[in-house]
Every structure is written in structure tokens, then in C-alpha cells.
Coordinates of C-alpha atoms and ligand atoms in Angstrom, one line a residue:
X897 CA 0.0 0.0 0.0
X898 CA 1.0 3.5 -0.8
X899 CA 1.0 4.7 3.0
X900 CA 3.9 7.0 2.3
X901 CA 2.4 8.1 -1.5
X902 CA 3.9 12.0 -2.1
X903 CA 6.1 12.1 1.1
X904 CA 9.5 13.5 0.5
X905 CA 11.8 11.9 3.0
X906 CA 15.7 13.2 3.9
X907 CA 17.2 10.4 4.8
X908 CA 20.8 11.5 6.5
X909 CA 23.3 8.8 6.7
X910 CA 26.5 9.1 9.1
X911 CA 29.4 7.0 9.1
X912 CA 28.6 3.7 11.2
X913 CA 28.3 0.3 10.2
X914 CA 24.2 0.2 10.1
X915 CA 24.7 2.3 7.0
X916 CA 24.5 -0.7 5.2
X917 CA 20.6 -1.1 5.6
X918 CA 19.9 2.1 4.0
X919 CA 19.5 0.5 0.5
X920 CA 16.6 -1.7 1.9
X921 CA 15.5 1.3 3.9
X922 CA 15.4 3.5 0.8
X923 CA 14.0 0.5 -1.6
X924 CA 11.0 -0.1 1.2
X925 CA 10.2 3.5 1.6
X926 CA 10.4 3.8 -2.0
X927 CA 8.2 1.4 -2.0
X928 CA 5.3 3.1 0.0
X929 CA 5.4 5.8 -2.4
X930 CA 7.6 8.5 -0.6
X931 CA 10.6 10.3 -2.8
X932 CA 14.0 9.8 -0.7
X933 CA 16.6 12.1 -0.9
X934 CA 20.0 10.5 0.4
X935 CA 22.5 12.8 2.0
X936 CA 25.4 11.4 3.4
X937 CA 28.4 12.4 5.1
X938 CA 31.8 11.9 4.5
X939 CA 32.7 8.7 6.5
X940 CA 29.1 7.5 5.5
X941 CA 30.8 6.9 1.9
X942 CA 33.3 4.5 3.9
X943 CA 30.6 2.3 4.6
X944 CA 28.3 2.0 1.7
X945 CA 28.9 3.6 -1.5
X946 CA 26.8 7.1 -3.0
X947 CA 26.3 4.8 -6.1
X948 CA 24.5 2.3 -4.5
X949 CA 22.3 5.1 -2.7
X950 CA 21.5 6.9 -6.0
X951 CA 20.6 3.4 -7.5
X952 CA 18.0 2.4 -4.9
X953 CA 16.6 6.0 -4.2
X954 CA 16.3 6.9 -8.1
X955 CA 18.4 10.6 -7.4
X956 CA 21.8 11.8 -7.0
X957 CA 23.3 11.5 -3.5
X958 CA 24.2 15.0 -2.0
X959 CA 27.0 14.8 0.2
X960 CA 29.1 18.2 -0.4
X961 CA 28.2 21.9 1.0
X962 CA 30.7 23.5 -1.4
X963 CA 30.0 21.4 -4.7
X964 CA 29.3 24.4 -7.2
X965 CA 26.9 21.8 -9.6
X966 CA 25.1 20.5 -6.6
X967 CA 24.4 24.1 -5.3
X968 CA 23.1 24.5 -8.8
X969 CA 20.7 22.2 -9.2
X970 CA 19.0 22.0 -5.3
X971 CA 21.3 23.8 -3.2
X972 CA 21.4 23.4 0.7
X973 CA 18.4 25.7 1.8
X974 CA 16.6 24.2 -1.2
X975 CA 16.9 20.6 0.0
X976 CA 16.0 21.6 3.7
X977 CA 12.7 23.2 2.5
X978 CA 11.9 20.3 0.1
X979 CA 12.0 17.5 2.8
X980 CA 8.3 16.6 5.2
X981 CA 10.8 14.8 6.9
X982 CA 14.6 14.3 7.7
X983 CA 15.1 11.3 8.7
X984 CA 19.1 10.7 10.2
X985 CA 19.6 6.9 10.4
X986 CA 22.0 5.9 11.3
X987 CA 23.0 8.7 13.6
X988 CA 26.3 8.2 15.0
X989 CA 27.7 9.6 18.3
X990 CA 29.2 12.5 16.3
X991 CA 26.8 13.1 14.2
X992 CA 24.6 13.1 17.2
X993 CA 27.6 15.3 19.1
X994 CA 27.9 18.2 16.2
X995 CA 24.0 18.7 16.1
X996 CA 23.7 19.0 20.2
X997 CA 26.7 21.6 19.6
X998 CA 24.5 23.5 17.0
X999 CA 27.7 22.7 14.5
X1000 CA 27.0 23.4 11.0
X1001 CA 30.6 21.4 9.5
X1002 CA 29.2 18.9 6.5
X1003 CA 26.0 19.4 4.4
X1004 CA 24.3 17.1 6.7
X1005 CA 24.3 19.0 9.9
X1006 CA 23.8 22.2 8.1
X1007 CA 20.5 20.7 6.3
X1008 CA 19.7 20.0 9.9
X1009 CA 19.7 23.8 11.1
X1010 CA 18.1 24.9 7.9
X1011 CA 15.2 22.9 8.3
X1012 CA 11.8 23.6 9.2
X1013 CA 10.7 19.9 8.6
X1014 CA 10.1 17.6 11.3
X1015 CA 13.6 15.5 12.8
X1016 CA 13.9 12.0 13.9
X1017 CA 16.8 10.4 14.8
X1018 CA 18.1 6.6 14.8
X1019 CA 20.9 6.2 17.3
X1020 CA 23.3 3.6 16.0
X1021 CA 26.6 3.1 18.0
X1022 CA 28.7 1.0 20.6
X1023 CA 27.0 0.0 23.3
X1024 CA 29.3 2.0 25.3
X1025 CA 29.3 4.7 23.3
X1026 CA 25.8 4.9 23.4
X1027 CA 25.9 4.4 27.6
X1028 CA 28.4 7.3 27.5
X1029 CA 27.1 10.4 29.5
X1030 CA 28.4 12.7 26.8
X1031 CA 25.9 11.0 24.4
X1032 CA 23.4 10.7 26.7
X1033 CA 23.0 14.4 27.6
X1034 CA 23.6 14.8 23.7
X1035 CA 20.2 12.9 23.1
X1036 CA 18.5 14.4 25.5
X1037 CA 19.6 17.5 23.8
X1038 CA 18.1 16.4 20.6
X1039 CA 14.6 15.5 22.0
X1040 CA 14.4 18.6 24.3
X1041 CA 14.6 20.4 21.3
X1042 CA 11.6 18.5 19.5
X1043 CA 13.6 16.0 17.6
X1044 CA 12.2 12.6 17.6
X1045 CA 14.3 9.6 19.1
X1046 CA 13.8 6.4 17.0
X1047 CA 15.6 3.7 18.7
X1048 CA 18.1 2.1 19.2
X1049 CA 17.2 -1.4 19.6
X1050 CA 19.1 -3.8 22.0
X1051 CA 21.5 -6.8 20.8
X1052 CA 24.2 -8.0 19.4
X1053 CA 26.3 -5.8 18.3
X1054 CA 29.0 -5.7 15.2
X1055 CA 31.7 -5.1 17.0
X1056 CA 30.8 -8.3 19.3
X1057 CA 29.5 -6.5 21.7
X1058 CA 26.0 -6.8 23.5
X1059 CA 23.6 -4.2 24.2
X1060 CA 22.1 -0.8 23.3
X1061 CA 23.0 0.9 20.3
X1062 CA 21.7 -1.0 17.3
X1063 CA 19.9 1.3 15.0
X1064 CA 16.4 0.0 14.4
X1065 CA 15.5 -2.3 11.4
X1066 CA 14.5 -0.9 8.3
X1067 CA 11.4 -2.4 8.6
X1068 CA 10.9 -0.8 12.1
X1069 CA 12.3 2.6 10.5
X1070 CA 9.3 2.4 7.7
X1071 CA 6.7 1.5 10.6
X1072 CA 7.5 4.9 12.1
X1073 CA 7.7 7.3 8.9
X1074 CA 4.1 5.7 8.6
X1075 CA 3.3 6.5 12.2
X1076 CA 4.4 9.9 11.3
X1077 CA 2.8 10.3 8.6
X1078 CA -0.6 7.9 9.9
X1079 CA -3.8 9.5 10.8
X1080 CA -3.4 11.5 14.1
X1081 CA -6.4 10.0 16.1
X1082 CA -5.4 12.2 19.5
X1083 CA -5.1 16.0 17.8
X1084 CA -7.1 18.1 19.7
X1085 CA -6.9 16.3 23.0
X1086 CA -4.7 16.5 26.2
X1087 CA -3.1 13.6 28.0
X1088 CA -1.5 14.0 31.2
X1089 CA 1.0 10.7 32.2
X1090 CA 2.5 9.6 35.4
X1091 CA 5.3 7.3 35.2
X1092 CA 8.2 5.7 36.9
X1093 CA 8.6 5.0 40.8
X1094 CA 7.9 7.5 44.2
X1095 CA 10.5 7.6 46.7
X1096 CA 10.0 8.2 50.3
X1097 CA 11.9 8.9 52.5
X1098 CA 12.7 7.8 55.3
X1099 CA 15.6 10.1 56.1
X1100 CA 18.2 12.7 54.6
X1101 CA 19.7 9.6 53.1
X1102 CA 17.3 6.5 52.8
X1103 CA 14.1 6.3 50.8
X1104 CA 11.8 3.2 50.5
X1105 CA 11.1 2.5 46.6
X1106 CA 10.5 0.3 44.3
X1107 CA 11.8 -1.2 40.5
X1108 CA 10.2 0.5 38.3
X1109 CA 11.9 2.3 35.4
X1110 CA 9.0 4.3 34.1
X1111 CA 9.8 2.7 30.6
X1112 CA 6.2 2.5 30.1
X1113 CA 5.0 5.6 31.1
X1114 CA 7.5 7.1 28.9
X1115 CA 6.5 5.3 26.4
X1116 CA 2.8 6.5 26.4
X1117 CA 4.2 9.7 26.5
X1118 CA 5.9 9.4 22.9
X1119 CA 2.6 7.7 21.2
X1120 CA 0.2 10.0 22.7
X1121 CA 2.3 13.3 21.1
X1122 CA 3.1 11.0 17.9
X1123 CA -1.2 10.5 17.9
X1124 CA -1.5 13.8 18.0
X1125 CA -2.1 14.9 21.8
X1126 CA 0.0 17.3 23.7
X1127 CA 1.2 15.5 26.5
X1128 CA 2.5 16.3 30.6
X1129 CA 4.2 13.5 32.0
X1130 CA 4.7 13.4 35.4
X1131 CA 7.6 11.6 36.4
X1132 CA 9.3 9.9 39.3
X1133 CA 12.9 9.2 39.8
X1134 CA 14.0 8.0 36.7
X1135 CA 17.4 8.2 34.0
X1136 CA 15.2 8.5 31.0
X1137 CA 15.0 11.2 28.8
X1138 CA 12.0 13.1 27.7
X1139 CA 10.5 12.2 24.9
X1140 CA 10.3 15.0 21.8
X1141 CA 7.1 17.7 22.4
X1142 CA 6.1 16.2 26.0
X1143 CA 6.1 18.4 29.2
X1144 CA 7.6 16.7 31.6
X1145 CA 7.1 17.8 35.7
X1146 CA 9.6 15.7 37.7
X1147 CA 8.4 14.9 41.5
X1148 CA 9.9 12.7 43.9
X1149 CA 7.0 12.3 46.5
X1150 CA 3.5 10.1 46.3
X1151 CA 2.5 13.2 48.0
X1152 CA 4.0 15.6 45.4
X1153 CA 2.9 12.8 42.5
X1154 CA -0.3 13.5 43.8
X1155 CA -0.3 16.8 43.9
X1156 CA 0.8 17.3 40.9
X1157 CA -1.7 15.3 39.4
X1158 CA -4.8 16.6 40.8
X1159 CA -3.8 20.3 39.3
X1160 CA -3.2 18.6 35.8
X1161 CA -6.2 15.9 35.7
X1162 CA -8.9 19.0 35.2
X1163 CA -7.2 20.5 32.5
X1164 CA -6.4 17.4 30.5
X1165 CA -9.3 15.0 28.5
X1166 CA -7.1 11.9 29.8
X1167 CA -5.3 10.6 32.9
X1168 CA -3.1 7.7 32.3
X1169 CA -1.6 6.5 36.4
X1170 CA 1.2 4.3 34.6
X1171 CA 3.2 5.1 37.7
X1172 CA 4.4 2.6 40.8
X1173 CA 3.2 4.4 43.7
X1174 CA 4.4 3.9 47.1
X1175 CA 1.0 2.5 48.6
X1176 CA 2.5 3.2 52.2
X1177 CA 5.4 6.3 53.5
X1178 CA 6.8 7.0 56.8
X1179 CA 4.9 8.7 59.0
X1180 CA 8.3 10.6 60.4
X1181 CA 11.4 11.4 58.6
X1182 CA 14.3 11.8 60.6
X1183 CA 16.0 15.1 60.3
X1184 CA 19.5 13.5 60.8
X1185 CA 20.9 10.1 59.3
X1186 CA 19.4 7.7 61.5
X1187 CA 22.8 6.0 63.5
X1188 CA 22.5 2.1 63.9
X1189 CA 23.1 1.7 67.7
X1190 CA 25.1 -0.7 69.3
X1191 CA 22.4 -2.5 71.9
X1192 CA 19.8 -2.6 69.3
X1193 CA 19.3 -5.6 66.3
X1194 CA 15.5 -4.3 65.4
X1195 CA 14.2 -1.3 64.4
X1196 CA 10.8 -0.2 63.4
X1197 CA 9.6 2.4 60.5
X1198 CA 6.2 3.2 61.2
X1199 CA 4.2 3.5 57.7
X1200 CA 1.1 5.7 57.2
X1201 CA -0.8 5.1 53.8
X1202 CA -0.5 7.1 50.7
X1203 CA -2.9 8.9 48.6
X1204 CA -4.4 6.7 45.8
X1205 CA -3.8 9.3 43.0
X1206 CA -6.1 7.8 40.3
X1207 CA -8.7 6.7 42.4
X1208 CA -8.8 10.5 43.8
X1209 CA -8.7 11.7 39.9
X1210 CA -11.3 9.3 38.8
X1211 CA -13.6 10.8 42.0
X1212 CA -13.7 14.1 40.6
X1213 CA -17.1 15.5 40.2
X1214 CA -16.0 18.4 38.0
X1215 CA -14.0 17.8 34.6
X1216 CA -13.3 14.2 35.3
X1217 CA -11.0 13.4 32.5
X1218 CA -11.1 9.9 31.0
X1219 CA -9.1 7.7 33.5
X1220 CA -6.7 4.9 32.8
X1221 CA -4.5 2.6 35.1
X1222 CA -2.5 -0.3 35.3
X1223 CA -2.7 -3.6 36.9
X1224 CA 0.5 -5.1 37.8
X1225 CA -0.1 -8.5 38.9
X1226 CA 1.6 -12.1 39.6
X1227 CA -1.4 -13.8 39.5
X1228 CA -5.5 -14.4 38.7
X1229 CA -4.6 -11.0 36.5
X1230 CA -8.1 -10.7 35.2
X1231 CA -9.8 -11.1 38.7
X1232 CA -7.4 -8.4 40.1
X1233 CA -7.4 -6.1 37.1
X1234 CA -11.8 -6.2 37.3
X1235 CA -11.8 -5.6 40.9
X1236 CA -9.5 -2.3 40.7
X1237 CA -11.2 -0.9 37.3
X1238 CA -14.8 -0.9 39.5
X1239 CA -13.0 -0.1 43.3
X1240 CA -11.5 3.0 41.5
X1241 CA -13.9 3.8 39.3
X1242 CA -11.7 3.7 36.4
X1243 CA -12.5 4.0 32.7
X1244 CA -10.0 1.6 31.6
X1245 CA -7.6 -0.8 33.4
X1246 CA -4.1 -2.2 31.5
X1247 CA -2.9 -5.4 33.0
X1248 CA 0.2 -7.2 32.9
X1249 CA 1.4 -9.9 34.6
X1250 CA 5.0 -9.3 36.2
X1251 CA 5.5 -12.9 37.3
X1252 CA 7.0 -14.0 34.0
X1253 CA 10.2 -13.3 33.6
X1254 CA 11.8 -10.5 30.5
X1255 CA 9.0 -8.6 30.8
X1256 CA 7.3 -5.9 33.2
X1257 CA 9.2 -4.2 35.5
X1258 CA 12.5 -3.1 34.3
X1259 CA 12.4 -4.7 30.8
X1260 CA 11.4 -3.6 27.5
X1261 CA 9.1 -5.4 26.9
X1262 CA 5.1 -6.2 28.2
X1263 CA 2.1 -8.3 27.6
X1264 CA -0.9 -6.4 28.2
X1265 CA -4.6 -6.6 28.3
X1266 CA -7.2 -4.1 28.3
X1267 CA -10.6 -4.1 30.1
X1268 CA -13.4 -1.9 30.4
X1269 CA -16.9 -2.0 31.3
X1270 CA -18.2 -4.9 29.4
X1271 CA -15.2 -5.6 27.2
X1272 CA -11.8 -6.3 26.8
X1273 CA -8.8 -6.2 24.4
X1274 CA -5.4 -8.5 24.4
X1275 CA -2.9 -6.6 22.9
X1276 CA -0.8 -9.5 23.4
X1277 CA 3.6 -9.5 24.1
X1278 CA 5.3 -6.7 22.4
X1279 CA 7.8 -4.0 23.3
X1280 CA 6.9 -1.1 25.2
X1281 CA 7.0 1.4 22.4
X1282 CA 4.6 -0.8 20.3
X1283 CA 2.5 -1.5 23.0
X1284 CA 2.3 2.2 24.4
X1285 CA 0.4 3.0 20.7
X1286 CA -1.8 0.1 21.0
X1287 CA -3.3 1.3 24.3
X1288 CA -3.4 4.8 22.8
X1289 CA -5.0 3.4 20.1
X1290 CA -7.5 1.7 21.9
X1291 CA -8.4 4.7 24.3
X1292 CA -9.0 6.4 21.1
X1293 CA -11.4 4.3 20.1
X1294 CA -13.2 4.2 23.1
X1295 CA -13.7 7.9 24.0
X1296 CA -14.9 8.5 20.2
X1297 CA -17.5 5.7 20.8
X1298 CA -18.4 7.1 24.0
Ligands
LIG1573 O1 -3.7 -0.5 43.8 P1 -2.6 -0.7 42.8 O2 -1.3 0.0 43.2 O3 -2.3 -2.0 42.3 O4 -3.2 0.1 41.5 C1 -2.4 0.4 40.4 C2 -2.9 1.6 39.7 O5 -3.2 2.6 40.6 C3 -1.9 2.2 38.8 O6 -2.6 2.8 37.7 C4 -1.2 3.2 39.7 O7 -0.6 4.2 38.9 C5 -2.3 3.8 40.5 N1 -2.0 4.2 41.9 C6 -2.1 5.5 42.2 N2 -1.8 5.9 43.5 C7 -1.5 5.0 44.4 C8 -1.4 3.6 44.1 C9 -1.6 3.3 42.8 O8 -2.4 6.3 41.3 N3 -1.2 5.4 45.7

């Protein structure tokens, strides 16, 4: 199908080894109707050649800033008003480095700051490279600044080793131009998120907390803006960066989770409590390090209970907005996911079950089901990401059946 019919794509390829799956990238977007315009950067050319490029994307490559006959025919300015998308895959740590620094050294990065278009960006690197701080805070750069963050996958990597940094398939690269591009189901409504763990302290230096990594929540955050929604995500303590277009209020606290919640759940058309709350907190917190004494083995924290934040949202009398949670469970899932949706008067409830192993908390990866009043939807094993549309997707659906 022509999902991509009439959609001019940049596609900006840097100098790492994945550049080799940009002739099947190119050849599927092709494919889906789109026009590709491949500019690549000088150590790009080391990996796969501009021939090869121009053969599978049907134009000449551009890869100079000061070639007099390129300039001619489209020059720089020309190209970076042409393109509905630039599209950098793979983007290597320097390619990733010189746009963070606002560097305009190679055609690419200058297309880059002479574009109005829409960015996204495939990461594509070491594992450790990818790990590094340096690149890290260079990411979250990128996406502070509205560019999208497409990857990178997880796995085996070419230089033997194992773990982040593996730019996304070309097949996964196509999905998400065709997101992009995709009917935007969520424009004109608000989402408001909260994700990742409390913490609660106990004193200066000890908190009790839990494992979650707010993967999910962050997640949800990305599809809801890709749908179309504009999007506050309340977040925990977590080391994930903020995905491209979402406001993001970082609290620490149930109590501040909480608070911040009930001042954004009247002003939004959905609440989505993705987040692990602390269900209990101490009732005291120390003021000093508590000392461990010498005539003592026991010691006792006395807990109070937290606020239940979604059950408080979904009790609003006055703009209620449409309220989702989650069910994380180790066992009878549907039982336990049923008896929350009606004792908190939720909308929707997403369950997963976190007894089996490599996926739930901490992982990339869930198995959900939706329920409702009178119905329910599997949405079966996937990755986060995928799964984070699908629930989108299906909250969609609901509110414009309501
Ligand atoms: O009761 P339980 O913690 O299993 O409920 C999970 C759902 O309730 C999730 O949506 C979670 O974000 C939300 N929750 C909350 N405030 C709490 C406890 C849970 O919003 N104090």
C-alpha cells in the first residue's frame, strides 16, 4: 500500500556500520510511495557507497556543501525546504555530538539547522558509546529540542558487543515514517502521564522505593504526542530522557505525585496513572541520618498510607477526564485487574502480569490486556514502544465511541 504516496523523506546517513541497511530502507520507503533524498556524510561513503544510494533512491546522493553543480541544481536551503521529513539513520555519536553543539561542518548538519521539517533520529553506535554520558545528555539535547528519538534497539552488536546501540530495522524505520505520517487519532486532546517509581523517605539519606523504570510511562508519552495529543508527564525518579514535544514535571514524593496530578487531571481530556506508587510512607522522617546503635538488632519504621492518586482523579465530580490505570499482577490478573477498574472507578484498566520473567518491570518489553466496562482487548507481548500506541490506540477508540 502506498502509505507513504507523495512524502519527501531526507534520509541522513553518518558514518557507522548500520549504514548498510539504508538501501533496503530506501528501496521499502520507495516502495510506499515516498521520494528519498539521500545525503550522506563523508565517513558514511566509507561504509556504503553514493552509487548504490543513488541506484535504490532513483536521485543523486548530496553529500558536499561546497560542490558548485550540486548548489546549482537544489542547493542546501533548497533541499532543507523540500524535505516533510529528515530522517538521520544511522545517527552516529558524532553526528549526534555536532548537532547537540549547534555545528554546521558537513551538508548534513547544516540541512539539519536549515530545516523547518520535522527531525527524527536513529541512534546507531557502541553500546558503550551509546551508555556514555556525553551522548546521553547529547540525546536528550536532541529530543528537548523537539527532535524525535527512534531507537536504538538492544542486541548484538558488530563489533561483538552486547547491548544498546543497534539502529532500528529498516522495517521498524518504515513503521515509524508511517506512524508519522498515519492518521493523528489524539489532535485536539490532552493527555497527562504519570510514570516511573515515588520515593519516600525515610531520612536525609534513605528512601523506601520500588523497581520500576518508568519505561512505560515514557513510552505513552511518545505515542500520545506522535497521535497527535499534547502531552505532561509526570515523572518519578527516573534516568530516561523526555521524549520529543512532552512536558515533563519531575516529583519525587506520592504526595508531590499526587499533587501534581490533581492540578493537571482538570485541565487534560485523559489521565493515564502508569506510575508505581508507594501504597505506604513514613509517618516521620528523621532530620538527621538515622545511626544504627550498638544495643539494638530491630528497628521499626512506622508506615502511614499514601494517597491513591487515580482513584482521587477518577472521584472528581467536576471535569473528570477519562481515566486509565494499570494492573501489575503475579497472578488471577483478570480477577485483580476487574476488581481495581470498578473499586476505583476507572474508565480503563491495562494489566500485565510481572510474574513472568523478561518482561514488566525493568524490561522492554510487556504483555498487556485491556478491560473496560463490558469488554476487553489483548494486545498480546510486544515491546513497550509498540504497546504504548496500541493502548493509545484503543483509548482512542473508546472515547470517540463514547
Ligand atoms: O492498587 P494498585 O497500586 O495495584 O493500583 C495500580 C494503579 O493505581 C496504577 O494505575 C497506579 O498508577 C495507580 N496508583 C495511584 N496511586 C497510588 C497507588 C496506585 O495512582 N497510591
Amino acid at each position: 500500500m502506498q502509505t507513504l504516496a507523495g512524502k519527501k523523506i531526507l534520509l541522513g546517513i553518518s558514518g557507522g556500520i548500520a549504514a548498510y541497511k539504508c538501501a533496503e530502507l530506501t528501496r521499502r520507503l520507495i516502495e510506499r510511495g515516498a521520494e528519498v533524498q539521500v545525503v550522506m556524510t563523508k565517513a558514511a561513503k566509507e561504509f556504503i557507497t553514493p552509487l548504490t544510494m543513488q541506484a535504490v533512491s532513483g536521485r543523486p546522493v548530496s553529500d558536499s556543501l561546497l560542490d558548485p553543480a550540486a548548489e546549482a541544481s537544489m542547493g542546501h536551503i533548497e533541499l532543507a525546504k523540500w524535505a516533510d521529513l529528515v530522517l538521520l539513520a544511522p545517527a552516529t555519536a558524532d553526528l549526534i555530538g555536532r548537532m547537540s553543539a549547534g555545528m554546521g561542518n558537513d551538508l548534513l548538519t547544516t540541512l539539519v539547522l536549515a530545516t523547518d521539517a520535522p527531525i527524527a533520529v536513529s541512534p546507531a553506535m557502541n553500546q558503550q558509546m551509546y551508555r556514555n554520558v556525553a551522548t546521553q545528555e547529547n540525546i536528550a539535547t536532541l529530543a528537548r529540542r523537539g527532535m524525535m528519538v527512534w531507537g536504538p534497539a538492544a542486541g548484538e552488536q558488530a563489533c561483538g558487543d552486547v547491548g544498546p546501540g543497534r539502529m532500528l530495522e529498516p522495517m521498524q524505520l518504515v513503521e515509524r515514517c508511517e506512524q508519522f505520517f498515519g492518521p493523528k487519532p489524539l489532535t485536539g486532546k490532552s493527555v497527562v502521564i504519570t510514570a516511573g517509581p515515588t520515593r519516600e523517605a525515610i531520612d536525609p539519606v534513605r528512601y523506601i522505593s520500588n523497581h520500576s523504570s518508568g519505561k512505560m510511562g515514557f513510552a505513552l508519552a511518545e505515542a500520545a504526542s506522535q497521535l497527535g495529543a499534547q502531552v505532561t508527564l509526570i515523572a518519578g525518579p527516573v534516568s530516561l530522557s523526555t521524549p520529543a514535544n512532552v512536558e515533563r514535571i519531575d516529583v519525587v514524593s506520592a504526595e508531590q505525585m499526587h499533587k501534581a496530578a490533581l492540578e493537571a487531571a482538570t485541565k487534560h481530556d485523559i489521565f493515564i496513572g502508569c506510575a508505581a506508587v508507594a501504597d505506604y510512607r513514613p509517618v516521620d522522617v528523621a532530620t538527621q541520618k538515622i545511626k544504627k546503635t550498638a544495643d539494638n538488632n530491630d528497628m521499626q519504621i512506622v508506615m502511614v498510607k499514601n494517597p491513591d492518586i487515580i482513584a482521587d482523579v477518577a472521584s472528581l465530580t467536576q471535569h473528570r477526564p477519562f481515566t486509565v490505570g494499570f494492573a501489575a499482577e503475579t497472578q488471577d490478573v483478570e480477577t485483580y485487574a476487574l476488581g481495581k477498574l470498578a473499586r476505583k472507578n476507572l474508565d480503563m484498566i491495562c494489566a500485565n502480569d510481572v510474574s513472568v520473567e523478561g518482561q514488566g518491570f525493568n524490561s522492554d518489553s510487556n504483555a498487556i490486556t485491556v478491560y473496560w466496562q463490558g469488554g476487553q482487548q489483548a494486545l498480546g507481548s510486544a515491546k513497550k514502544t509498540e504497546l504504548g500506541r496500541a493502548i493509545l490506540e484503543c483509548i482512542s477508540a473508546k472515547l470517540a465511541s463514547a
